[in-house]
Coordinates of C-alpha atoms in Angstrom, one line a residue:
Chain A
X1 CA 105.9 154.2 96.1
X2 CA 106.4 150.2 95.9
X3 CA 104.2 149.7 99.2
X4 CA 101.3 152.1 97.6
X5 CA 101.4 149.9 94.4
X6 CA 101.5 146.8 96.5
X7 CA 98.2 148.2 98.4
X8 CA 96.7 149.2 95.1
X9 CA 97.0 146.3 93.3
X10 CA 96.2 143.9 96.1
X11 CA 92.8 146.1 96.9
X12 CA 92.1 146.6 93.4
X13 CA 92.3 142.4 93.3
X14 CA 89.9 141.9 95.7
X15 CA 87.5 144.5 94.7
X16 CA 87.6 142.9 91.1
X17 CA 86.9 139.4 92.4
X18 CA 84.1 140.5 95.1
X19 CA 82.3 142.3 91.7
X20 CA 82.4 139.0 90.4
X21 CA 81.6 137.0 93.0
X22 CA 78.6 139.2 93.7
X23 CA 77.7 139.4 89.8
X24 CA 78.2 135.4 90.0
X25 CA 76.3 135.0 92.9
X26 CA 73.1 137.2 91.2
X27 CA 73.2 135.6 87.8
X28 CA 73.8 132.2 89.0
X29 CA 71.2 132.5 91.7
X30 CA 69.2 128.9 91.7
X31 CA 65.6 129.0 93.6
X32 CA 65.4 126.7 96.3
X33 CA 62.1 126.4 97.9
X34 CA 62.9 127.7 101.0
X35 CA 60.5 124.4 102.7
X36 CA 63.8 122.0 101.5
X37 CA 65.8 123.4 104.7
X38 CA 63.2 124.1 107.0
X39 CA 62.1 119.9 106.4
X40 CA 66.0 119.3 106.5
X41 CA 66.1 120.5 109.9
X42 CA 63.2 118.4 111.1
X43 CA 65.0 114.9 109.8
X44 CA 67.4 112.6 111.8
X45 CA 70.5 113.9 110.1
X46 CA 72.0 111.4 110.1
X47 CA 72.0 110.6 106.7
X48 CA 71.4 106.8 107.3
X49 CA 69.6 106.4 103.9
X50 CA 67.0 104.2 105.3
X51 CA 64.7 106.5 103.6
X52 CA 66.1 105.0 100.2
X53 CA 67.2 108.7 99.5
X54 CA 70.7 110.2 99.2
X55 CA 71.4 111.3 102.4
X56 CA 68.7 114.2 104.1
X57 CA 69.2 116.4 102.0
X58 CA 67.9 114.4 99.1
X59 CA 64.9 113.1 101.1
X60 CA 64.0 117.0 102.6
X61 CA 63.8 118.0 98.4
X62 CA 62.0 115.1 97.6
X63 CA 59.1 115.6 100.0
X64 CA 59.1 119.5 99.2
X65 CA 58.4 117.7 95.7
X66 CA 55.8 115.5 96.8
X67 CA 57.8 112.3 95.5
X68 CA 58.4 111.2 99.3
X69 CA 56.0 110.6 102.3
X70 CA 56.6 112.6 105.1
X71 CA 56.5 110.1 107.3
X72 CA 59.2 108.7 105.3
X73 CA 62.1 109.5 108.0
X74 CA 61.9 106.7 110.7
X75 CA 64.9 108.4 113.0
X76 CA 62.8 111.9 112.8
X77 CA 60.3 110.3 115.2
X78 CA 56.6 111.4 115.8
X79 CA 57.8 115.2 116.6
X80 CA 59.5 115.2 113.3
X81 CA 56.8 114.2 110.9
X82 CA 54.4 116.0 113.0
X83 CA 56.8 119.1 112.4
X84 CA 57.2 118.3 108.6
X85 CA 53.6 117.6 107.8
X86 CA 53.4 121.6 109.9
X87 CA 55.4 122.8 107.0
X88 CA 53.6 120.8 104.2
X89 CA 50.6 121.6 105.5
X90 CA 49.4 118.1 105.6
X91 CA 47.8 116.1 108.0
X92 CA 49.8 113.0 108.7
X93 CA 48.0 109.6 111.2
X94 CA 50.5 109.2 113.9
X95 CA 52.7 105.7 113.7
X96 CA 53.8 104.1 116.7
X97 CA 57.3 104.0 117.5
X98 CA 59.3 101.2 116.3
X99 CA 62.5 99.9 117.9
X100 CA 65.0 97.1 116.8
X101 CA 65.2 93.9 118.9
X102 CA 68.0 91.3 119.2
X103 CA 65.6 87.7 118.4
X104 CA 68.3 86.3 120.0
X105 CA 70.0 85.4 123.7
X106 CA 72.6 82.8 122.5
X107 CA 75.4 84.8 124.7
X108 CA 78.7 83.1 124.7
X109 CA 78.5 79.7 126.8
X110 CA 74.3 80.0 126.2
X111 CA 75.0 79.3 122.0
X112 CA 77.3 76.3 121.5
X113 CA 80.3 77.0 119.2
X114 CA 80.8 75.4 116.2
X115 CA 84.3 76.6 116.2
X116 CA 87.2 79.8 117.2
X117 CA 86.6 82.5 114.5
X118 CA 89.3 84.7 114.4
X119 CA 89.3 86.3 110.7
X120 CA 87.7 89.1 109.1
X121 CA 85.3 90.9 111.6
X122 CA 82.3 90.6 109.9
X123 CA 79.1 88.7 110.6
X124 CA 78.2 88.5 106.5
X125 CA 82.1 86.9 106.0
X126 CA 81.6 84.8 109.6
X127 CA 78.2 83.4 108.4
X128 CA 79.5 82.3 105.3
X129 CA 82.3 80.4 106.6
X130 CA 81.1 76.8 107.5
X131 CA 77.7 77.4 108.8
X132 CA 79.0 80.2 111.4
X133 CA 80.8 80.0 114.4
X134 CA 78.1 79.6 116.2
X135 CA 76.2 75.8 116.2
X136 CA 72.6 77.5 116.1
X137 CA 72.1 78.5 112.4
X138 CA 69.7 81.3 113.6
X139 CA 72.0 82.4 116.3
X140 CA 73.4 86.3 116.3
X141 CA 77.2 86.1 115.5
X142 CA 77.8 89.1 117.6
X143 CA 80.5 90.3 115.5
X144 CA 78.8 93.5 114.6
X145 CA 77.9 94.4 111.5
X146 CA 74.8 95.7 112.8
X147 CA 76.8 97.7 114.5
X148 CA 78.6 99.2 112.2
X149 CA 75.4 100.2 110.1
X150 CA 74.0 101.5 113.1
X151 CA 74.4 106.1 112.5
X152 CA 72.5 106.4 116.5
X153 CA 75.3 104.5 118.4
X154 CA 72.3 102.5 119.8
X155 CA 73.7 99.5 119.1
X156 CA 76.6 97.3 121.5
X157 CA 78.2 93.8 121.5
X158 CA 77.7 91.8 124.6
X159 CA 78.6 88.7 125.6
X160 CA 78.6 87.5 122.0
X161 CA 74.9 89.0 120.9
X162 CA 73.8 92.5 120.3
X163 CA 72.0 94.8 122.2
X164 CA 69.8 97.5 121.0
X165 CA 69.3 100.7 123.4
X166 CA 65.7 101.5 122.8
X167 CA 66.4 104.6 123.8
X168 CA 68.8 105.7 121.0
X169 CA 67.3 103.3 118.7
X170 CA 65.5 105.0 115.9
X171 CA 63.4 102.5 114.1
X172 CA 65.9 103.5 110.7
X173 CA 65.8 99.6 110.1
X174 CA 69.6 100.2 108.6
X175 CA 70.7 97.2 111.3
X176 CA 67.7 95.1 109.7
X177 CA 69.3 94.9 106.7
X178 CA 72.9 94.5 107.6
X179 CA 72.2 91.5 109.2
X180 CA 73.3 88.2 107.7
X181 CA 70.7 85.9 109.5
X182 CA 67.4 88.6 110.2
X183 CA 68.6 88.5 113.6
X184 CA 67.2 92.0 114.6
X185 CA 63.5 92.8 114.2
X186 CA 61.6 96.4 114.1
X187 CA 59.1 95.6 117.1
X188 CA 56.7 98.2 118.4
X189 CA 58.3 99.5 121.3
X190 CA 54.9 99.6 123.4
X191 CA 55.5 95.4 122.5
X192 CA 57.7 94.3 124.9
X193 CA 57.3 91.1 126.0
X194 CA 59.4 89.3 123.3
X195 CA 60.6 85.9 122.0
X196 CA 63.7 85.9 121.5
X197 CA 64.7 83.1 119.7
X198 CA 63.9 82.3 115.9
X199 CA 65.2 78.6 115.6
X200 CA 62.8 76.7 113.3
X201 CA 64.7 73.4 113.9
X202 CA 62.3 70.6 115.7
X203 CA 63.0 70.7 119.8
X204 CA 65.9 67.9 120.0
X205 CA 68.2 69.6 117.4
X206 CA 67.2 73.6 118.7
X207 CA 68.0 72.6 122.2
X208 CA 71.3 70.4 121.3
X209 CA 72.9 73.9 120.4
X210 CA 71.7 76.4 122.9
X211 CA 70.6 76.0 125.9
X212 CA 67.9 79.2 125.3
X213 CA 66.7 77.6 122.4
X214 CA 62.9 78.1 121.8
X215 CA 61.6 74.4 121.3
X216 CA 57.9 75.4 120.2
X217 CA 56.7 73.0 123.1
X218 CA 53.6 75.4 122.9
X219 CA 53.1 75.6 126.7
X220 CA 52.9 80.0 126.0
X221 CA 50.5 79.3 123.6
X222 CA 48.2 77.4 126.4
X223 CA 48.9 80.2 129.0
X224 CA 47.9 82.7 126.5
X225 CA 44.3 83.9 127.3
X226 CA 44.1 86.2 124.7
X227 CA 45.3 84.1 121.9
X228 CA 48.0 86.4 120.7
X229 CA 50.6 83.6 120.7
X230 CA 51.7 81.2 117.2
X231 CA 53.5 78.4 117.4
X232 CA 54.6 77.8 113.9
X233 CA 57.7 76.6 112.1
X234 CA 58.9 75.1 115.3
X235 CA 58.9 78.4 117.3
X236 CA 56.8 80.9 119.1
X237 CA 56.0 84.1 117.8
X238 CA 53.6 86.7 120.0
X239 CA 51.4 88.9 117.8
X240 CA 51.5 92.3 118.9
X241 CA 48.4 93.7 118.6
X242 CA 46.6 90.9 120.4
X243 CA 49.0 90.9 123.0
X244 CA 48.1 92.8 126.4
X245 CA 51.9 92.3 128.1
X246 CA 50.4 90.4 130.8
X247 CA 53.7 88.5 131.1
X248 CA 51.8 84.9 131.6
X249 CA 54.3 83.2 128.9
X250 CA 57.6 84.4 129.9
X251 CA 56.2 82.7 133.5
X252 CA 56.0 79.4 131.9
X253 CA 58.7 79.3 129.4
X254 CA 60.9 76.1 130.1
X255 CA 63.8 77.8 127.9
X256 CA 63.0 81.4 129.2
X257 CA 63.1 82.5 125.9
X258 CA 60.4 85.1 126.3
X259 CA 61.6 88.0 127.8
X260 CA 59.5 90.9 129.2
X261 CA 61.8 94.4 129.0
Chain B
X1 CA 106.6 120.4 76.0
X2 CA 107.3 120.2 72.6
X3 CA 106.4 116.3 72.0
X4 CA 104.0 114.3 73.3
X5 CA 106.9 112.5 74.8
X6 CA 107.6 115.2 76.8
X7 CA 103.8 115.0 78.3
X8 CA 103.9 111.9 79.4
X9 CA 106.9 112.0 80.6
X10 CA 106.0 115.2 82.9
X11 CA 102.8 113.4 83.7
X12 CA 104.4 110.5 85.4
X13 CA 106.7 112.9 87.1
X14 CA 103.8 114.6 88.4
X15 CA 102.3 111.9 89.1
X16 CA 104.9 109.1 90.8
X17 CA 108.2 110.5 90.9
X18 CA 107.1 114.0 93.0
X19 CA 103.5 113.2 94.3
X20 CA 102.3 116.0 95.7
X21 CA 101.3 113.9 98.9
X22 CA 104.3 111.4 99.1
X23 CA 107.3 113.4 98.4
X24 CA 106.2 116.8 98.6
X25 CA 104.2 116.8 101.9
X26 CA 101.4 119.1 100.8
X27 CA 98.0 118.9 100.9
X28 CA 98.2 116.3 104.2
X29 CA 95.3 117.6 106.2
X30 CA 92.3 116.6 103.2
X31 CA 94.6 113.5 103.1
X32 CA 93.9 112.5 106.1
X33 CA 90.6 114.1 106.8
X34 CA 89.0 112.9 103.9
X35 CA 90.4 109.1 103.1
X36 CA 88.4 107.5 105.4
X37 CA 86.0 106.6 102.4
X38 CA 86.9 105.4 99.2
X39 CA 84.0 107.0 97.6
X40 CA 84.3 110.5 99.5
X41 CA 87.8 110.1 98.4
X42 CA 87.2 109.9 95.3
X43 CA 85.1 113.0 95.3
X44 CA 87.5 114.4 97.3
X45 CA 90.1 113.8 94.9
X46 CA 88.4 115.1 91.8
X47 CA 87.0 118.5 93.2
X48 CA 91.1 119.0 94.0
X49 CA 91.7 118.0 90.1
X50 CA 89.3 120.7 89.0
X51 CA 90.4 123.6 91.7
X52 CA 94.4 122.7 90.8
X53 CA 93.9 123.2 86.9
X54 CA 91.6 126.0 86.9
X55 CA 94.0 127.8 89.8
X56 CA 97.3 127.4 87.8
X57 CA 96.2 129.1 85.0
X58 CA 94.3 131.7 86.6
X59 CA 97.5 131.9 89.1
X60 CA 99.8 131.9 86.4
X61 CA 97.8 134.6 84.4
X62 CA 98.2 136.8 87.4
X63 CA 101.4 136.5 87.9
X64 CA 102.9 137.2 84.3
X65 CA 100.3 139.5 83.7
X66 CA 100.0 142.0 86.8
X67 CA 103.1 140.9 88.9
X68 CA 105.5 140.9 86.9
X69 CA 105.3 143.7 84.9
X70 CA 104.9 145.9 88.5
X71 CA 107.7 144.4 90.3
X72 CA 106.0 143.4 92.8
X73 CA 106.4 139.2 92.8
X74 CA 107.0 139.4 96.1
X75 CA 103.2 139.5 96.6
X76 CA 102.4 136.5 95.2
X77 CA 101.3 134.1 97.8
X78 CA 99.1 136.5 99.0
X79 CA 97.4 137.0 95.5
X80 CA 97.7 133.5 94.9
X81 CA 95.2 132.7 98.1
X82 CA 92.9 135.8 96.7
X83 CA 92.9 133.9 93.7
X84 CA 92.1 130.5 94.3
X85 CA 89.3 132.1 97.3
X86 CA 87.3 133.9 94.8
X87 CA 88.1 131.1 92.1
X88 CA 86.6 128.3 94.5
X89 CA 83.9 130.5 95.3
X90 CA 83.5 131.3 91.9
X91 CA 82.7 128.0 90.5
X92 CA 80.9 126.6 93.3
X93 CA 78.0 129.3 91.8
X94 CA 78.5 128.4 88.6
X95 CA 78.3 124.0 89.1
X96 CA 75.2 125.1 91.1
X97 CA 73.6 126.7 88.5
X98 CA 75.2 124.7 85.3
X99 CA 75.6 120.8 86.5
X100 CA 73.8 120.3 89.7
X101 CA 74.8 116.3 89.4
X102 CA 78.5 117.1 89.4
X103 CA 77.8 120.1 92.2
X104 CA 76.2 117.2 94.6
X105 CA 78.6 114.9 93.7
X106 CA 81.8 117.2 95.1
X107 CA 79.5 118.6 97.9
X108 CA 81.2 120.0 100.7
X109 CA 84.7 119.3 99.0
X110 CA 84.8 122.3 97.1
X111 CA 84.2 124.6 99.2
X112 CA 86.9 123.1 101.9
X113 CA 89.9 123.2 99.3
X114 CA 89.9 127.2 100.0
X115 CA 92.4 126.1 102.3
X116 CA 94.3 123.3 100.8
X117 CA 98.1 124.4 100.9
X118 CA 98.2 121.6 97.5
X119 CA 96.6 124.3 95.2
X120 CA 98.8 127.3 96.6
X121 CA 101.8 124.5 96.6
X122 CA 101.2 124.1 93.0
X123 CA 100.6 127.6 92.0
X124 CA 104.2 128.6 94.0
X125 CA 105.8 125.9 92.3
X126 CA 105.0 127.0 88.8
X127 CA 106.0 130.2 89.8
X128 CA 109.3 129.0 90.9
X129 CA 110.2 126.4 88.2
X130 CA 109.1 129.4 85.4
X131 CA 106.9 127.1 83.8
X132 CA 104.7 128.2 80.4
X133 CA 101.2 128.8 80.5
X134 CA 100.5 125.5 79.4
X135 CA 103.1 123.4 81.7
X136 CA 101.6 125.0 84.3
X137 CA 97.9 124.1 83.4
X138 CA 99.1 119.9 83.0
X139 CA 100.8 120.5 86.1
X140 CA 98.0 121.5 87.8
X141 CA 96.4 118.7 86.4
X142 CA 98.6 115.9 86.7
X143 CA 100.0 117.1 90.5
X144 CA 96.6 117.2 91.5
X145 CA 95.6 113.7 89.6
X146 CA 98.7 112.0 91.6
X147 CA 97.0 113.2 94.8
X148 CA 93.6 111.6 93.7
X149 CA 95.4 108.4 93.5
X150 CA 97.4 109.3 96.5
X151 CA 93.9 109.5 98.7
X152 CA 92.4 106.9 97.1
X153 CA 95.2 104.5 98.1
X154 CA 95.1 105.4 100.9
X155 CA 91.2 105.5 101.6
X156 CA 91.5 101.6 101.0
X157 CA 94.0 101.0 103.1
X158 CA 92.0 102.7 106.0
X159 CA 88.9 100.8 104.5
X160 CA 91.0 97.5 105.3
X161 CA 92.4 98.9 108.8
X162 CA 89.1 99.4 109.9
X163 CA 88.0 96.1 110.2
X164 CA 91.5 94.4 111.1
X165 CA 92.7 93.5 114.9
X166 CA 95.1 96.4 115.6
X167 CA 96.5 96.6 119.2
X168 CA 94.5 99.2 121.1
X169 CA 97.7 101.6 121.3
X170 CA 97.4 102.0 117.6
X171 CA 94.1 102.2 117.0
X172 CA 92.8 104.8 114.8
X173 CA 95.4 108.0 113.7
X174 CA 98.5 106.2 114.9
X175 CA 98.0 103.3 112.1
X176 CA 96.8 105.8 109.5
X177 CA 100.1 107.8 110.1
X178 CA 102.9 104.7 109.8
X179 CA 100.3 103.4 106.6
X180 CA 100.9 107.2 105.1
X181 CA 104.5 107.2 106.4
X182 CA 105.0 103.2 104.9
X183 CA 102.8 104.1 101.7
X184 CA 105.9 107.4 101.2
X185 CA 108.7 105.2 101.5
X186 CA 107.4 102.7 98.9
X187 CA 106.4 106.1 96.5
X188 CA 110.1 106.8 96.8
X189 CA 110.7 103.8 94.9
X190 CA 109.2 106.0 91.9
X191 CA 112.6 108.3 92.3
X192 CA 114.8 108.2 89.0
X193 CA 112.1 107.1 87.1
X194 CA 112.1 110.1 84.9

């Protein structure tokens, strides 16, 4: 008798609760457009906020609103928007991919150090601390904080510096912001001949503390039929939509600071 | 519980002297699984605080009220976890529909304490120590508010590991273990306090 009890009491239990589950789940029923998870499923997911939204899910309800672009998902890529603006039923004018470079090559033994860092592993706390360890005050610290910011793994630590995988990288531009000294730069990838320094100090002083130093001699500029190259603030920079990736500069470069990839 | 002395008292027991993580070893798996963030933590932590209070006294209603008077108390555990299933369940509809702030805010918390032994742990211990309807809500409450600051402890510690030099060996769960093991030993300081 005990065991039919036992049975009753523990069916009747569960029979109760499912009626109220299933009377919950009707009379607390919320409309969600059903757009929100179909735009979720197009996004990076990786929830890298670089959208300035809380996570995907936030972004994928505030385009189904019309409060966000919907090209506003840099690690979706050009499929993704093209997939969202499907949904939307919107026409969106296709962006060129970005990718994050390293505007830097002072490796370890390249970069003069200033001194042995050995606290806290951060770039923001290493930076602060007398100038850097590194001499160059432009220099990447390499001790990742980029990194860490980084939701694609694209990111690795080499030799001292960073190194973006172009491959993985998603243009998200979290790594951007992480860095202490604007190290990394969004680049279009199509761009790849690069200078990779960003030291603004006059030729003597850049070249005193690293030997890949950029020392705006100007001699790219010269070589440079298509006049895409600046020399300004005591370094080169290479505009990228005058530049045709003939290569010229990095030929001449005394400091072979202008890499082709 | 009949002065406010009493309360208090009870709350710091619940609290220090048997935290639910440090002396009585339940709810470990969140506490690892979840502390890896102070501010999922913290989430973490107060979507336990809600399920713990509303499960005691649902628990404990069940218990005096059908158990009991059938004789059958021997079921409890397994109308305990029906319980606090459908309770979890239960409310997750209703902070969808009522507060969607606090409903993001907890996000995938709630439904994932289903399965924390800490809200069975607490209902079984009511159960066992006979406590009153409303002993049994604070304990709820005041277990569950000791493992909040139990996981946010430890979620800075782990915060602080991360970026420390830890020999390879010990990288990752090893560490976390002997900081949750070290972090125990100083709890038990908080014995004979009350």
């Amino acid at each position: 008798m005990t065991i039919l009890y036992a049975g009753l009491l523990l069916g009747a239990l569960g029979i109760i609760f499912g009626g109220v589950l299933t009377f919950a789940s009707k009379k607390f029923h919320v409309e969600v457009d059903e757009r929100v998870g179909k735009v979720r499923e197009c996004l990076g997911g990786a929830n890298c906020g670089a959208c300035g939204y809380p996570g995907c899910d936030g972004f994928a309800a505030a385009v189904v609103k019309g409060e966000a672009p919907i090209n506003g998902c840099a690690p979706a890529g050009e499929k993704g928007v093209k997939a969202i603006a499907a949904i939307m039923g919107q026409e969106v004018a296709t962006s060129e991919k970005m990718v994050a470079r390293v505007l830097c090559q002072g490796e370890n033994g390249i970069a003069k150090e200033r001194y042995a860092y050995d606290g806290y592993q951060s770039c923001a706390t290493a930076a602060g601390l007398a100038g850097g360890p590194k001499d160059c005050r432009f220099a990447c610290l390499g001790l990742g904080d980029c990194m860490d910011k980084c939701a694609f793994g694209a990111i690795s630590m080499k030799d001292g510096i960073a190194h973006v995988d172009p491959e993985k990288c998603t243009a998200c531009g979290a790594c951007v912001k992480a860095c202490p000294r604007s190290v990394l730069k969004l680049l279009p990838l199509s761009s790849n001949v690069i200078v990779r320094c960003r030291n603004s100090d006059v030729a003597r002083v850049a070249r005193a503390v690293c030997m890949d130093a950029c020392i705006g001699c100007g001699r790219c500029k010269k070589e440079c039929q298509y006049e895409a190259i600046t020399v300004e603030g005591g370094f080169a920079r290479i505009n990228p939509d005058k530049c045709t990736r003939c290569g010229a500069c990095a030929a001449v470069c005394p400091c072979k600071c202008i890499t082709i990839d | 519980m009949s002065s406010i002395t009493d309360v208090l008292l009870f709350m710091v027991s619940c609290i220090l002297t048997n935290n639910f993580i440090f002396s009585r070893f339940l709810g470990c798996c969140p506490f690892l699984g979840v502390s890896s963030k102070v501010e999922t933590s913290v989430s973490m932590g107060l979507a336990v605080t809600f399920v713990m209070t509303i499960a005691s006294l649902f628990c404990w209603l069940i218990y005096n009220f059908l158990l009991i008077p059938m004789g059958l108390t021997y079921m409890s555990t397994i109308s305990f976890i029906l319980v606090i299933a459908a309770l979890v369940q239960f409310v997750e509809m209703f902070l969808k529909k009522s507060s969607p702030t606090l409903y993001s805010a907890l996000g995938i918390y709630l439904p994932l304490i289903t399965t924390n032994c800490a809200v069975l742990g607490v209902a079984t211990l009511n159960m066992n120590s006979s406590y009153g309807l409303l002993q049994s809500v604070l304990n709820g409450t005041f277990s569950a508010l000791g493992f909040l600051l139990a996981i946010v402890l430890m979620a800075g510690v782990r915060e602080r590991l991360e970026s420390s030099k830890i020999p390879a060996c010990m990288k990752g769960f090893p560490i976390t273990l002997v900081s949750a093991g070290l972090m125990a030993v100083a709890f038990m300081g908080f014995s004979g306090l009350v």
